[in-house]
Amino acid sequence: DKQFAVIGLGRFGGSICKEFAKMGYEVMAIDRDLERVNEYANIATQAVQANSTDEKALVALGIRNFDHVIVSIGEDIQSSILTTLLLKEAGVAKVWVKAQNDYHHKVLEKLGADRIIHPERDMALRVAQLITSDKIIDFIELSNEHSIIEVGVTTKLAGQTLTELDVRAKYGCNIVAIKQDNDILVSPIADVVLKPGDVLVVIGQNKDLARFQHEGV
Amino acid sequence: DKQFAVIGLGRFGGSICKEFAKMGYEVMAIDRDLERVNEYANIATQAVQANSTDEKALVALGIRNFDHVIVSIGEDIQSSILTTLLLKEAGVAKVWVKAQNDYHHKVLEKLGADRIIHPERDMALRVAQLITSDKIIDFIELSNEHSIIEVGVTTKLAGQTLTELDVRAKYGCNIVAIKQDNDILVSPIADVVLKPGDVLVVIGQNKDLARFQHEGV
Ligand SMILES: Nc1ncnc2c1ncn2[C@@H]1O[C@H](COP(=O)(O)OP(=O)(O)OP(=O)(O)O)[C@@H](O)[C@H]1O
Ligand SMILES: Nc1ncnc2c1ncn2[C@@H]1O[C@H](COP(=O)(O)OP(=O)(O)OP(=O)(O)O)[C@@H](O)[C@H]1O
């Protein structure tokens, strides 16, 4: 059974603890602020007050026994960096760190952080896409060139089946699911008749998706 | 052409401004902290120092002419709430707000916020899934019961084609794309021979995806 610890109980770290608890996983919640620690006393398996830049404190917590530690210290970039260094030096296998900006990211990379996370920046990219494309209900980046988008079925598309629409031939995109009446149809869906208010989940290259949005919807 | 404004230039609001600028959209960047405003002077179309809880300041900025305003004030929940109230009363059509917690979310809902965003919490859910499932490379929630996951092709699956694997019949999941050699194959992909290191992008109901992960990969 893997041992998890979260250092820094802000919105990100705190949500990770809550999710672990909900999934039935044990987690040690660590923060230097006693109020935060108390907030998680009944959520995490253990909630401990400690300053993670204090090597002795980390040793006392037995941090080297943890398989996976998440560092979610925000504003104090130097503390986040020092904590990451100490964790990797202690031999923790997986250290995932929330980064504040590109400089923070570069330093963490050099220190061997196993994964660097930018929650606000990644969500901002998604929100910017949603705001600027009227027809997109949701947008998920798969790679630099491919995405998955959700678009609503308008009167233009309603009454047709996917076979009739033939999105693959016309736009090079694939409709992988249809959200209809609070349900998601995954497959086979070629003969489903589209209704206004349905949502198409479409995968493809960004330029093809853009064309589909503008001409096909 | 739509007019966008962002109030609060933290990591989330600041990234929205940078993304709008990159996409070629005009945006007004607003913050009460002059240092933040100066940071965005060369990024946003306009960068203005203002306290968004000051109704006169909002009127002076012509805020009612904006089609879409994003409120990304973090720690100061009361300022975020008051700002949202003032924007909706000023008649701004779309007000999207970053929320700190569930209480903040409920109040924003009552005030008519058009979309409420939880970047850190949503990313935490995704990270918790990734950490606890060894085989999942990425995970995107489509709804309460459906997700898209990315799993690596192991020696167990290598050498076969999707037709041979027949994931749809065995697990009720759909493989919608294959990441192979830095490329993404969207379709048709039934006869592609899987190689170790390839990544399968799979859509399905969560319970079916869990079964596929445990037995099929
Ligand atoms: N050296 C440290 N040791 C332990 N905890 C720390 C240390 N430095 C900061 N913290 C804790 O990290 C938590 C998160 O920090 P902060 O609120 O600055 O981050 P944040 O990035 O704004 O958080 P989020 O965006 O996830 O809400 C705080 O509760 C703080 O007490
Ligand atoms: N009343 C206000 N008017 C204008 N700007 C404000 C107001 N209150 C706060 N701000 C600004 O909002 C910005 C973001 O606030 P803060 O850093 O607390 O949020 P945050 O949620 O931690 O940000 P993020 O997670 O996006 O980095 C700050 O730059 C702050 O100056």
JSON list of N, CA and C in Angstrom, two decimals, chain A residues 2 4 11-12 15-16 19-20 23 25 70 96 98 100 115 120 122-125 127-128 130-132 134 140 142-143 146 148 150 168 174 176 179 184 187, chain B residues 2 4 11-12 15-16 19-20 23 25 70 96 98 100 115 120 122-125 127-128 130-132 134 140 142-143 146 148 168 174 176 179 184 187:
[
{"chain": "A", "resi": 2, "resn": "LYS", "atom": "N", "xyz": [0.58, 2.15, -0.94]},
{"chain": "A", "resi": 2, "resn": "LYS", "atom": "CA", "xyz": [1.43, 3.34, -1.06]},
{"chain": "A", "resi": 2, "resn": "LYS", "atom": "C", "xyz": [1.16, 4.36, 0.05]},
{"chain": "A", "resi": 4, "resn": "PHE", "atom": "N", "xyz": [1.14, 8.27, 1.02]},
{"chain": "A", "resi": 4, "resn": "PHE", "atom": "CA", "xyz": [1.08, 9.60, 0.41]},
{"chain": "A", "resi": 4, "resn": "PHE", "atom": "C", "xyz": [1.18, 10.69, 1.46]},
{"chain": "A", "resi": 11, "resn": "ARG", "atom": "N", "xyz": [-5.72, 25.57, -1.45]},
{"chain": "A", "resi": 11, "resn": "ARG", "atom": "CA", "xyz": [-6.85, 25.00, -2.19]},
{"chain": "A", "resi": 11, "resn": "ARG", "atom": "C", "xyz": [-6.44, 23.73, -2.94]},
{"chain": "A", "resi": 12, "resn": "PHE", "atom": "N", "xyz": [-5.24, 23.73, -3.50]},
{"chain": "A", "resi": 12, "resn": "PHE", "atom": "CA", "xyz": [-4.81, 22.57, -4.28]},
{"chain": "A", "resi": 12, "resn": "PHE", "atom": "C", "xyz": [-4.46, 21.41, -3.36]},
{"chain": "A", "resi": 15, "resn": "SER", "atom": "N", "xyz": [-7.48, 20.09, -1.46]},
{"chain": "A", "resi": 15, "resn": "SER", "atom": "CA", "xyz": [-8.40, 19.29, -2.30]},
{"chain": "A", "resi": 15, "resn": "SER", "atom": "C", "xyz": [-7.83, 17.90, -2.56]},
{"chain": "A", "resi": 16, "resn": "ILE", "atom": "N", "xyz": [-6.49, 17.81, -2.69]},
{"chain": "A", "resi": 16, "resn": "ILE", "atom": "CA", "xyz": [-5.88, 16.48, -2.89]},
{"chain": "A", "resi": 16, "resn": "ILE", "atom": "C", "xyz": [-6.15, 15.61, -1.66]},
{"chain": "A", "resi": 19, "resn": "GLU", "atom": "N", "xyz": [-9.74, 14.47, -1.66]},
{"chain": "A", "resi": 19, "resn": "GLU", "atom": "CA", "xyz": [-10.00, 13.46, -2.68]},
{"chain": "A", "resi": 19, "resn": "GLU", "atom": "C", "xyz": [-9.43, 12.10, -2.27]},
{"chain": "A", "resi": 20, "resn": "PHE", "atom": "N", "xyz": [-8.22, 12.09, -1.70]},
{"chain": "A", "resi": 20, "resn": "PHE", "atom": "CA", "xyz": [-7.65, 10.83, -1.22]},
{"chain": "A", "resi": 20, "resn": "PHE", "atom": "C", "xyz": [-8.55, 10.20, -0.18]},
{"chain": "A", "resi": 23, "resn": "MET", "atom": "N", "xyz": [-11.52, 8.69, -1.72]},
{"chain": "A", "resi": 23, "resn": "MET", "atom": "CA", "xyz": [-11.19, 7.46, -2.47]},
{"chain": "A", "resi": 23, "resn": "MET", "atom": "C", "xyz": [-10.78, 6.33, -1.52]},
{"chain": "A", "resi": 25, "resn": "TYR", "atom": "N", "xyz": [-7.99, 6.38, 0.44]},
{"chain": "A", "resi": 25, "resn": "TYR", "atom": "CA", "xyz": [-6.53, 6.26, 0.58]},
{"chain": "A", "resi": 25, "resn": "TYR", "atom": "C", "xyz": [-6.06, 7.01, 1.82]},
{"chain": "A", "resi": 70, "resn": "ILE", "atom": "N", "xyz": [3.35, 15.31, -2.36]},
{"chain": "A", "resi": 70, "resn": "ILE", "atom": "CA", "xyz": [2.93, 16.46, -3.17]},
{"chain": "A", "resi": 70, "resn": "ILE", "atom": "C", "xyz": [3.29, 17.74, -2.43]},
{"chain": "A", "resi": 96, "resn": "TRP", "atom": "N", "xyz": [5.81, 15.43, -6.58]},
{"chain": "A", "resi": 96, "resn": "TRP", "atom": "CA", "xyz": [5.07, 16.26, -7.53]},
{"chain": "A", "resi": 96, "resn": "TRP", "atom": "C", "xyz": [4.90, 17.64, -6.91]},
{"chain": "A", "resi": 98, "resn": "LYS", "atom": "N", "xyz": [3.56, 21.82, -7.18]},
{"chain": "A", "resi": 98, "resn": "LYS", "atom": "CA", "xyz": [2.75, 22.88, -7.79]},
{"chain": "A", "resi": 98, "resn": "LYS", "atom": "C", "xyz": [3.66, 24.07, -8.03]},
{"chain": "A", "resi": 100, "resn": "GLN", "atom": "N", "xyz": [4.54, 28.03, -9.37]},
{"chain": "A", "resi": 100, "resn": "GLN", "atom": "CA", "xyz": [3.95, 29.36, -9.38]},
{"chain": "A", "resi": 100, "resn": "GLN", "atom": "C", "xyz": [4.11, 30.04, -10.75]},
{"chain": "A", "resi": 115, "resn": "ARG", "atom": "N", "xyz": [7.01, 15.61, -11.34]},
{"chain": "A", "resi": 115, "resn": "ARG", "atom": "CA", "xyz": [5.93, 16.19, -12.14]},
{"chain": "A", "resi": 115, "resn": "ARG", "atom": "C", "xyz": [5.71, 17.60, -11.62]},
{"chain": "A", "resi": 120, "resn": "GLU", "atom": "N", "xyz": [-3.65, 26.76, -12.11]},
{"chain": "A", "resi": 120, "resn": "GLU", "atom": "CA", "xyz": [-4.31, 28.00, -12.54]},
{"chain": "A", "resi": 120, "resn": "GLU", "atom": "C", "xyz": [-4.01, 28.29, -14.01]},
{"chain": "A", "resi": 122, "resn": "ASP", "atom": "N", "xyz": [-3.16, 26.13, -16.43]},
{"chain": "A", "resi": 122, "resn": "ASP", "atom": "CA", "xyz": [-3.82, 25.16, -17.32]},
{"chain": "A", "resi": 122, "resn": "ASP", "atom": "C", "xyz": [-5.31, 25.44, -17.43]},
{"chain": "A", "resi": 123, "resn": "MET", "atom": "N", "xyz": [-5.94, 25.77, -16.31]},
{"chain": "A", "resi": 123, "resn": "MET", "atom": "CA", "xyz": [-7.37, 26.10, -16.35]},
{"chain": "A", "resi": 123, "resn": "MET", "atom": "C", "xyz": [-7.58, 27.39, -17.14]},
{"chain": "A", "resi": 124, "resn": "ALA", "atom": "N", "xyz": [-6.65, 28.34, -17.02]},
{"chain": "A", "resi": 124, "resn": "ALA", "atom": "CA", "xyz": [-6.79, 29.61, -17.74]},
{"chain": "A", "resi": 124, "resn": "ALA", "atom": "C", "xyz": [-6.76, 29.37, -19.26]},
{"chain": "A", "resi": 125, "resn": "LEU", "atom": "N", "xyz": [-5.92, 28.46, -19.72]},
{"chain": "A", "resi": 125, "resn": "LEU", "atom": "CA", "xyz": [-5.85, 28.17, -21.15]},
{"chain": "A", "resi": 125, "resn": "LEU", "atom": "C", "xyz": [-7.20, 27.64, -21.63]},
{"chain": "A", "resi": 127, "resn": "VAL", "atom": "N", "xyz": [-10.17, 28.05, -20.15]},
{"chain": "A", "resi": 127, "resn": "VAL", "atom": "CA", "xyz": [-11.20, 29.10, -20.03]},
{"chain": "A", "resi": 127, "resn": "VAL", "atom": "C", "xyz": [-11.07, 30.09, -21.19]},
{"chain": "A", "resi": 128, "resn": "ALA", "atom": "N", "xyz": [-9.85, 30.44, -21.56]},
{"chain": "A", "resi": 128, "resn": "ALA", "atom": "CA", "xyz": [-9.64, 31.39, -22.66]},
{"chain": "A", "resi": 128, "resn": "ALA", "atom": "C", "xyz": [-10.23, 30.82, -23.95]},
{"chain": "A", "resi": 130, "resn": "LEU", "atom": "N", "xyz": [-12.69, 28.63, -24.13]},
{"chain": "A", "resi": 130, "resn": "LEU", "atom": "CA", "xyz": [-14.15, 28.60, -24.00]},
{"chain": "A", "resi": 130, "resn": "LEU", "atom": "C", "xyz": [-14.76, 29.98, -24.23]},
{"chain": "A", "resi": 131, "resn": "ILE", "atom": "N", "xyz": [-14.11, 30.99, -23.68]},
{"chain": "A", "resi": 131, "resn": "ILE", "atom": "CA", "xyz": [-14.67, 32.34, -23.78]},
{"chain": "A", "resi": 131, "resn": "ILE", "atom": "C", "xyz": [-14.65, 32.82, -25.22]},
{"chain": "A", "resi": 132, "resn": "THR", "atom": "N", "xyz": [-13.58, 32.49, -25.94]},
{"chain": "A", "resi": 132, "resn": "THR", "atom": "CA", "xyz": [-13.43, 33.06, -27.28]},
{"chain": "A", "resi": 132, "resn": "THR", "atom": "C", "xyz": [-14.09, 32.24, -28.38]},
{"chain": "A", "resi": 134, "resn": "ASP", "atom": "N", "xyz": [-17.62, 30.83, -29.20]},
{"chain": "A", "resi": 134, "resn": "ASP", "atom": "CA", "xyz": [-19.02, 30.75, -28.77]},
{"chain": "A", "resi": 134, "resn": "ASP", "atom": "C", "xyz": [-19.57, 29.35, -28.75]},
{"chain": "A", "resi": 140, "resn": "ILE", "atom": "N", "xyz": [-10.57, 20.35, -24.26]},
{"chain": "A", "resi": 140, "resn": "ILE", "atom": "CA", "xyz": [-9.50, 19.66, -23.54]},
{"chain": "A", "resi": 140, "resn": "ILE", "atom": "C", "xyz": [-8.34, 19.47, -24.50]},
{"chain": "A", "resi": 142, "resn": "LEU", "atom": "N", "xyz": [-5.24, 17.68, -26.00]},
{"chain": "A", "resi": 142, "resn": "LEU", "atom": "CA", "xyz": [-4.64, 16.33, -25.96]},
{"chain": "A", "resi": 142, "resn": "LEU", "atom": "C", "xyz": [-3.15, 16.43, -26.23]},
{"chain": "A", "resi": 143, "resn": "SER", "atom": "N", "xyz": [-2.78, 17.40, -27.06]},
{"chain": "A", "resi": 143, "resn": "SER", "atom": "CA", "xyz": [-1.37, 17.62, -27.41]},
{"chain": "A", "resi": 143, "resn": "SER", "atom": "C", "xyz": [-1.32, 19.01, -28.00]},
{"chain": "A", "resi": 146, "resn": "HIS", "atom": "N", "xyz": [-3.71, 18.49, -31.13]},
{"chain": "A", "resi": 146, "resn": "HIS", "atom": "CA", "xyz": [-4.98, 17.78, -31.07]},
{"chain": "A", "resi": 146, "resn": "HIS", "atom": "C", "xyz": [-5.74, 18.14, -29.81]},
{"chain": "A", "resi": 148, "resn": "ILE", "atom": "N", "xyz": [-9.90, 17.76, -27.76]},
{"chain": "A", "resi": 148, "resn": "ILE", "atom": "CA", "xyz": [-11.27, 17.24, -27.73]},
{"chain": "A", "resi": 148, "resn": "ILE", "atom": "C", "xyz": [-12.15, 18.44, -27.42]},
{"chain": "A", "resi": 150, "resn": "GLU", "atom": "N", "xyz": [-16.33, 19.99, -27.03]},
{"chain": "A", "resi": 150, "resn": "GLU", "atom": "CA", "xyz": [-17.75, 19.66, -26.91]},
{"chain": "A", "resi": 150, "resn": "GLU", "atom": "C", "xyz": [-18.52, 20.80, -27.55]},
{"chain": "A", "resi": 168, "resn": "ARG", "atom": "N", "xyz": [-16.25, 12.82, -40.32]},
{"chain": "A", "resi": 168, "resn": "ARG", "atom": "CA", "xyz": [-14.89, 12.33, -40.57]},
{"chain": "A", "resi": 168, "resn": "ARG", "atom": "C", "xyz": [-14.47, 12.65, -42.00]},
{"chain": "A", "resi": 174, "resn": "ASN", "atom": "N", "xyz": [-13.42, 13.24, -35.47]},
{"chain": "A", "resi": 174, "resn": "ASN", "atom": "CA", "xyz": [-14.16, 12.07, -35.03]},
{"chain": "A", "resi": 174, "resn": "ASN", "atom": "C", "xyz": [-15.11, 12.41, -33.91]},
{"chain": "A", "resi": 176, "resn": "VAL", "atom": "N", "xyz": [-16.76, 11.17, -30.85]},
{"chain": "A", "resi": 176, "resn": "VAL", "atom": "CA", "xyz": [-16.51, 9.99, -30.02]},
{"chain": "A", "resi": 176, "resn": "VAL", "atom": "C", "xyz": [-17.59, 9.73, -28.99]},
{"chain": "A", "resi": 179, "resn": "LYS", "atom": "N", "xyz": [-23.68, 13.52, -25.81]},
{"chain": "A", "resi": 179, "resn": "LYS", "atom": "CA", "xyz": [-24.38, 13.72, -24.54]},
{"chain": "A", "resi": 179, "resn": "LYS", "atom": "C", "xyz": [-25.83, 14.01, -24.89]},
{"chain": "A", "resi": 184, "resn": "ILE", "atom": "N", "xyz": [-24.57, 9.79, -21.51]},
{"chain": "A", "resi": 184, "resn": "ILE", "atom": "CA", "xyz": [-23.52, 9.90, -22.51]},
{"chain": "A", "resi": 184, "resn": "ILE", "atom": "C", "xyz": [-23.50, 8.61, -23.31]},
{"chain": "A", "resi": 187, "resn": "SER", "atom": "N", "xyz": [-20.79, 4.36, -27.71]},
{"chain": "A", "resi": 187, "resn": "SER", "atom": "CA", "xyz": [-20.81, 3.69, -29.03]},
{"chain": "A", "resi": 187, "resn": "SER", "atom": "C", "xyz": [-21.66, 2.44, -28.95]},
{"chain": "B", "resi": 2, "resn": "LYS", "atom": "N", "xyz": [-15.88, 41.22, -29.39]},
{"chain": "B", "resi": 2, "resn": "LYS", "atom": "CA", "xyz": [-16.20, 41.21, -27.97]},
{"chain": "B", "resi": 2, "resn": "LYS", "atom": "C", "xyz": [-15.15, 41.94, -27.13]},
{"chain": "B", "resi": 4, "resn": "PHE", "atom": "N", "xyz": [-13.28, 42.11, -23.56]},
{"chain": "B", "resi": 4, "resn": "PHE", "atom": "CA", "xyz": [-12.99, 41.28, -22.39]},
{"chain": "B", "resi": 4, "resn": "PHE", "atom": "C", "xyz": [-12.24, 42.08, -21.34]},
{"chain": "B", "resi": 11, "resn": "ARG", "atom": "N", "xyz": [-2.15, 34.22, -10.67]},
{"chain": "B", "resi": 11, "resn": "ARG", "atom": "CA", "xyz": [-1.72, 33.22, -11.66]},
{"chain": "B", "resi": 11, "resn": "ARG", "atom": "C", "xyz": [-2.83, 32.93, -12.67]},
{"chain": "B", "resi": 12, "resn": "PHE", "atom": "N", "xyz": [-4.07, 32.84, -12.18]},
{"chain": "B", "resi": 12, "resn": "PHE", "atom": "CA", "xyz": [-5.18, 32.50, -13.06]},
{"chain": "B", "resi": 12, "resn": "PHE", "atom": "C", "xyz": [-5.52, 33.69, -13.97]},
{"chain": "B", "resi": 15, "resn": "SER", "atom": "N", "xyz": [-2.72, 34.56, -16.39]},
{"chain": "B", "resi": 15, "resn": "SER", "atom": "CA", "xyz": [-2.59, 33.60, -17.51]},
{"chain": "B", "resi": 15, "resn": "SER", "atom": "C", "xyz": [-3.69, 33.81, -18.54]},
{"chain": "B", "resi": 16, "resn": "ILE", "atom": "N", "xyz": [-4.90, 34.21, -18.08]},
{"chain": "B", "resi": 16, "resn": "ILE", "atom": "CA", "xyz": [-5.98, 34.48, -19.04]},
{"chain": "B", "resi": 16, "resn": "ILE", "atom": "C", "xyz": [-5.57, 35.66, -19.93]},
{"chain": "B", "resi": 19, "resn": "GLU", "atom": "N", "xyz": [-3.00, 34.57, -22.44]},
{"chain": "B", "resi": 19, "resn": "GLU", "atom": "CA", "xyz": [-3.58, 33.72, -23.49]},
{"chain": "B", "resi": 19, "resn": "GLU", "atom": "C", "xyz": [-4.39, 34.54, -24.48]},
{"chain": "B", "resi": 20, "resn": "PHE", "atom": "N", "xyz": [-5.17, 35.51, -23.98]},
{"chain": "B", "resi": 20, "resn": "PHE", "atom": "CA", "xyz": [-5.93, 36.38, -24.89]},
{"chain": "B", "resi": 20, "resn": "PHE", "atom": "C", "xyz": [-4.97, 37.12, -25.82]},
{"chain": "B", "resi": 23, "resn": "MET", "atom": "N", "xyz": [-3.70, 34.89, -28.44]},
{"chain": "B", "resi": 23, "resn": "MET", "atom": "CA", "xyz": [-4.73, 34.55, -29.43]},
{"chain": "B", "resi": 23, "resn": "MET", "atom": "C", "xyz": [-5.10, 35.76, -30.28]},
{"chain": "B", "resi": 25, "resn": "TYR", "atom": "N", "xyz": [-6.60, 38.58, -29.07]},
{"chain": "B", "resi": 25, "resn": "TYR", "atom": "CA", "xyz": [-7.80, 39.26, -28.57]},
{"chain": "B", "resi": 25, "resn": "TYR", "atom": "C", "xyz": [-7.41, 40.43, -27.67]},
{"chain": "B", "resi": 70, "resn": "ILE", "atom": "N", "xyz": [-13.89, 38.58, -16.28]},
{"chain": "B", "resi": 70, "resn": "ILE", "atom": "CA", "xyz": [-13.45, 37.48, -15.42]},
{"chain": "B", "resi": 70, "resn": "ILE", "atom": "C", "xyz": [-12.97, 38.06, -14.10]},
{"chain": "B", "resi": 96, "resn": "TRP", "atom": "N", "xyz": [-17.63, 35.61, -15.22]},
{"chain": "B", "resi": 96, "resn": "TRP", "atom": "CA", "xyz": [-17.09, 34.32, -14.78]},
{"chain": "B", "resi": 96, "resn": "TRP", "atom": "C", "xyz": [-16.19, 34.58, -13.59]},
{"chain": "B", "resi": 98, "resn": "LYS", "atom": "N", "xyz": [-13.62, 33.07, -10.33]},
{"chain": "B", "resi": 98, "resn": "LYS", "atom": "CA", "xyz": [-12.80, 32.01, -9.72]},
{"chain": "B", "resi": 98, "resn": "LYS", "atom": "C", "xyz": [-13.22, 31.92, -8.26]},
{"chain": "B", "resi": 100, "resn": "GLN", "atom": "N", "xyz": [-13.04, 30.33, -4.30]},
{"chain": "B", "resi": 100, "resn": "GLN", "atom": "CA", "xyz": [-12.07, 29.86, -3.32]},
{"chain": "B", "resi": 100, "resn": "GLN", "atom": "C", "xyz": [-12.51, 28.55, -2.66]},
{"chain": "B", "resi": 115, "resn": "ARG", "atom": "N", "xyz": [-20.50, 31.68, -14.65]},
{"chain": "B", "resi": 115, "resn": "ARG", "atom": "CA", "xyz": [-19.72, 30.45, -14.57]},
{"chain": "B", "resi": 115, "resn": "ARG", "atom": "C", "xyz": [-18.79, 30.59, -13.38]},
{"chain": "B", "resi": 120, "resn": "GLU", "atom": "N", "xyz": [-7.81, 25.04, -8.88]},
{"chain": "B", "resi": 120, "resn": "GLU", "atom": "CA", "xyz": [-6.98, 24.18, -8.03]},
{"chain": "B", "resi": 120, "resn": "GLU", "atom": "C", "xyz": [-7.72, 22.90, -7.66]},
{"chain": "B", "resi": 122, "resn": "ASP", "atom": "N", "xyz": [-10.21, 21.39, -9.33]},
{"chain": "B", "resi": 122, "resn": "ASP", "atom": "CA", "xyz": [-10.39, 20.51, -10.49]},
{"chain": "B", "resi": 122, "resn": "ASP", "atom": "C", "xyz": [-9.08, 19.81, -10.85]},
{"chain": "B", "resi": 123, "resn": "MET", "atom": "N", "xyz": [-7.97, 20.55, -10.79]},
{"chain": "B", "resi": 123, "resn": "MET", "atom": "CA", "xyz": [-6.68, 19.91, -11.08]},
{"chain": "B", "resi": 123, "resn": "MET", "atom": "C", "xyz": [-6.35, 18.89, -10.00]},
{"chain": "B", "resi": 124, "resn": "ALA", "atom": "N", "xyz": [-6.73, 19.17, -8.74]},
{"chain": "B", "resi": 124, "resn": "ALA", "atom": "CA", "xyz": [-6.45, 18.24, -7.65]},
{"chain": "B", "resi": 124, "resn": "ALA", "atom": "C", "xyz": [-7.18, 16.90, -7.88]},
{"chain": "B", "resi": 125, "resn": "LEU", "atom": "N", "xyz": [-8.43, 16.97, -8.37]},
{"chain": "B", "resi": 125, "resn": "LEU", "atom": "CA", "xyz": [-9.18, 15.74, -8.65]},
{"chain": "B", "resi": 125, "resn": "LEU", "atom": "C", "xyz": [-8.43, 14.91, -9.68]},
{"chain": "B", "resi": 127, "resn": "VAL", "atom": "N", "xyz": [-5.19, 15.08, -10.49]},
{"chain": "B", "resi": 127, "resn": "VAL", "atom": "CA", "xyz": [-3.91, 14.61, -9.95]},
{"chain": "B", "resi": 127, "resn": "VAL", "atom": "C", "xyz": [-4.13, 13.43, -9.01]},
{"chain": "B", "resi": 128, "resn": "ALA", "atom": "N", "xyz": [-5.18, 13.48, -8.20]},
{"chain": "B", "resi": 128, "resn": "ALA", "atom": "CA", "xyz": [-5.45, 12.37, -7.27]},
{"chain": "B", "resi": 128, "resn": "ALA", "atom": "C", "xyz": [-5.70, 11.08, -8.06]},
{"chain": "B", "resi": 130, "resn": "LEU", "atom": "N", "xyz": [-4.53, 10.41, -11.07]},
{"chain": "B", "resi": 130, "resn": "LEU", "atom": "CA", "xyz": [-3.27, 10.00, -11.68]},
{"chain": "B", "resi": 130, "resn": "LEU", "atom": "C", "xyz": [-2.36, 9.32, -10.68]},
{"chain": "B", "resi": 131, "resn": "ILE", "atom": "N", "xyz": [-2.29, 9.87, -9.48]},
{"chain": "B", "resi": 131, "resn": "ILE", "atom": "CA", "xyz": [-1.38, 9.33, -8.47]},
{"chain": "B", "resi": 131, "resn": "ILE", "atom": "C", "xyz": [-1.81, 7.94, -8.05]},
{"chain": "B", "resi": 132, "resn": "THR", "atom": "N", "xyz": [-3.12, 7.73, -7.94]},
{"chain": "B", "resi": 132, "resn": "THR", "atom": "CA", "xyz": [-3.59, 6.46, -7.37]},
{"chain": "B", "resi": 132, "resn": "THR", "atom": "C", "xyz": [-3.78, 5.36, -8.41]},
{"chain": "B", "resi": 134, "resn": "ASP", "atom": "N", "xyz": [-1.68, 3.57, -11.17]},
{"chain": "B", "resi": 134, "resn": "ASP", "atom": "CA", "xyz": [-0.35, 3.47, -11.79]},
{"chain": "B", "resi": 134, "resn": "ASP", "atom": "C", "xyz": [-0.40, 3.53, -13.30]},
{"chain": "B", "resi": 140, "resn": "ILE", "atom": "N", "xyz": [-9.32, 12.59, -17.81]},
{"chain": "B", "resi": 140, "resn": "ILE", "atom": "CA", "xyz": [-10.17, 13.77, -17.97]},
{"chain": "B", "resi": 140, "resn": "ILE", "atom": "C", "xyz": [-11.60, 13.35, -17.68]},
{"chain": "B", "resi": 142, "resn": "LEU", "atom": "N", "xyz": [-15.45, 13.49, -18.09]},
{"chain": "B", "resi": 142, "resn": "LEU", "atom": "CA", "xyz": [-16.43, 13.98, -19.06]},
{"chain": "B", "resi": 142, "resn": "LEU", "atom": "C", "xyz": [-17.75, 14.26, -18.36]},
{"chain": "B", "resi": 143, "resn": "SER", "atom": "N", "xyz": [-18.05, 13.46, -17.34]},
{"chain": "B", "resi": 143, "resn": "SER", "atom": "CA", "xyz": [-19.27, 13.64, -16.56]},
{"chain": "B", "resi": 143, "resn": "SER", "atom": "C", "xyz": [-19.06, 12.87, -15.27]},
{"chain": "B", "resi": 146, "resn": "HIS", "atom": "N", "xyz": [-18.55, 9.22, -16.79]},
{"chain": "B", "resi": 146, "resn": "HIS", "atom": "CA", "xyz": [-17.72, 8.93, -17.96]},
{"chain": "B", "resi": 146, "resn": "HIS", "atom": "C", "xyz": [-16.43, 9.73, -17.91]},
{"chain": "B", "resi": 148, "resn": "ILE", "atom": "N", "xyz": [-12.26, 10.13, -19.92]},
{"chain": "B", "resi": 148, "resn": "ILE", "atom": "CA", "xyz": [-11.31, 9.75, -20.97]},
{"chain": "B", "resi": 148, "resn": "ILE", "atom": "C", "xyz": [-10.00, 9.49, -20.24]},
{"chain": "B", "resi": 168, "resn": "ARG", "atom": "N", "xyz": [-13.96, -2.77, -27.26]},
{"chain": "B", "resi": 168, "resn": "ARG", "atom": "CA", "xyz": [-15.37, -2.40, -27.16]},
{"chain": "B", "resi": 168, "resn": "ARG", "atom": "C", "xyz": [-16.20, -3.60, -26.71]},
{"chain": "B", "resi": 174, "resn": "ASN", "atom": "N", "xyz": [-14.18, 2.63, -25.64]},
{"chain": "B", "resi": 174, "resn": "ASN", "atom": "CA", "xyz": [-13.80, 2.98, -27.01]},
{"chain": "B", "resi": 174, "resn": "ASN", "atom": "C", "xyz": [-12.41, 3.58, -27.06]},
{"chain": "B", "resi": 176, "resn": "VAL", "atom": "N", "xyz": [-10.25, 5.98, -28.83]},
{"chain": "B", "resi": 176, "resn": "VAL", "atom": "CA", "xyz": [-10.55, 7.05, -29.78]},
{"chain": "B", "resi": 176, "resn": "VAL", "atom": "C", "xyz": [-9.31, 7.63, -30.43]},
{"chain": "B", "resi": 179, "resn": "LYS", "atom": "N", "xyz": [-1.54, 7.60, -29.42]},
{"chain": "B", "resi": 179, "resn": "LYS", "atom": "CA", "xyz": [-0.36, 8.46, -29.52]},
{"chain": "B", "resi": 179, "resn": "LYS", "atom": "C", "xyz": [0.81, 7.53, -29.85]},
{"chain": "B", "resi": 184, "resn": "ILE", "atom": "N", "xyz": [-0.38, 11.84, -33.14]},
{"chain": "B", "resi": 184, "resn": "ILE", "atom": "CA", "xyz": [-1.64, 11.30, -32.62]},
{"chain": "B", "resi": 184, "resn": "ILE", "atom": "C", "xyz": [-2.46, 10.81, -33.80]},
{"chain": "B", "resi": 187, "resn": "SER", "atom": "N", "xyz": [-8.10, 8.58, -36.63]},
{"chain": "B", "resi": 187, "resn": "SER", "atom": "CA", "xyz": [-8.87, 7.50, -37.28]},
{"chain": "B", "resi": 187, "resn": "SER", "atom": "C", "xyz": [-8.57, 7.48, -38.77]}
]
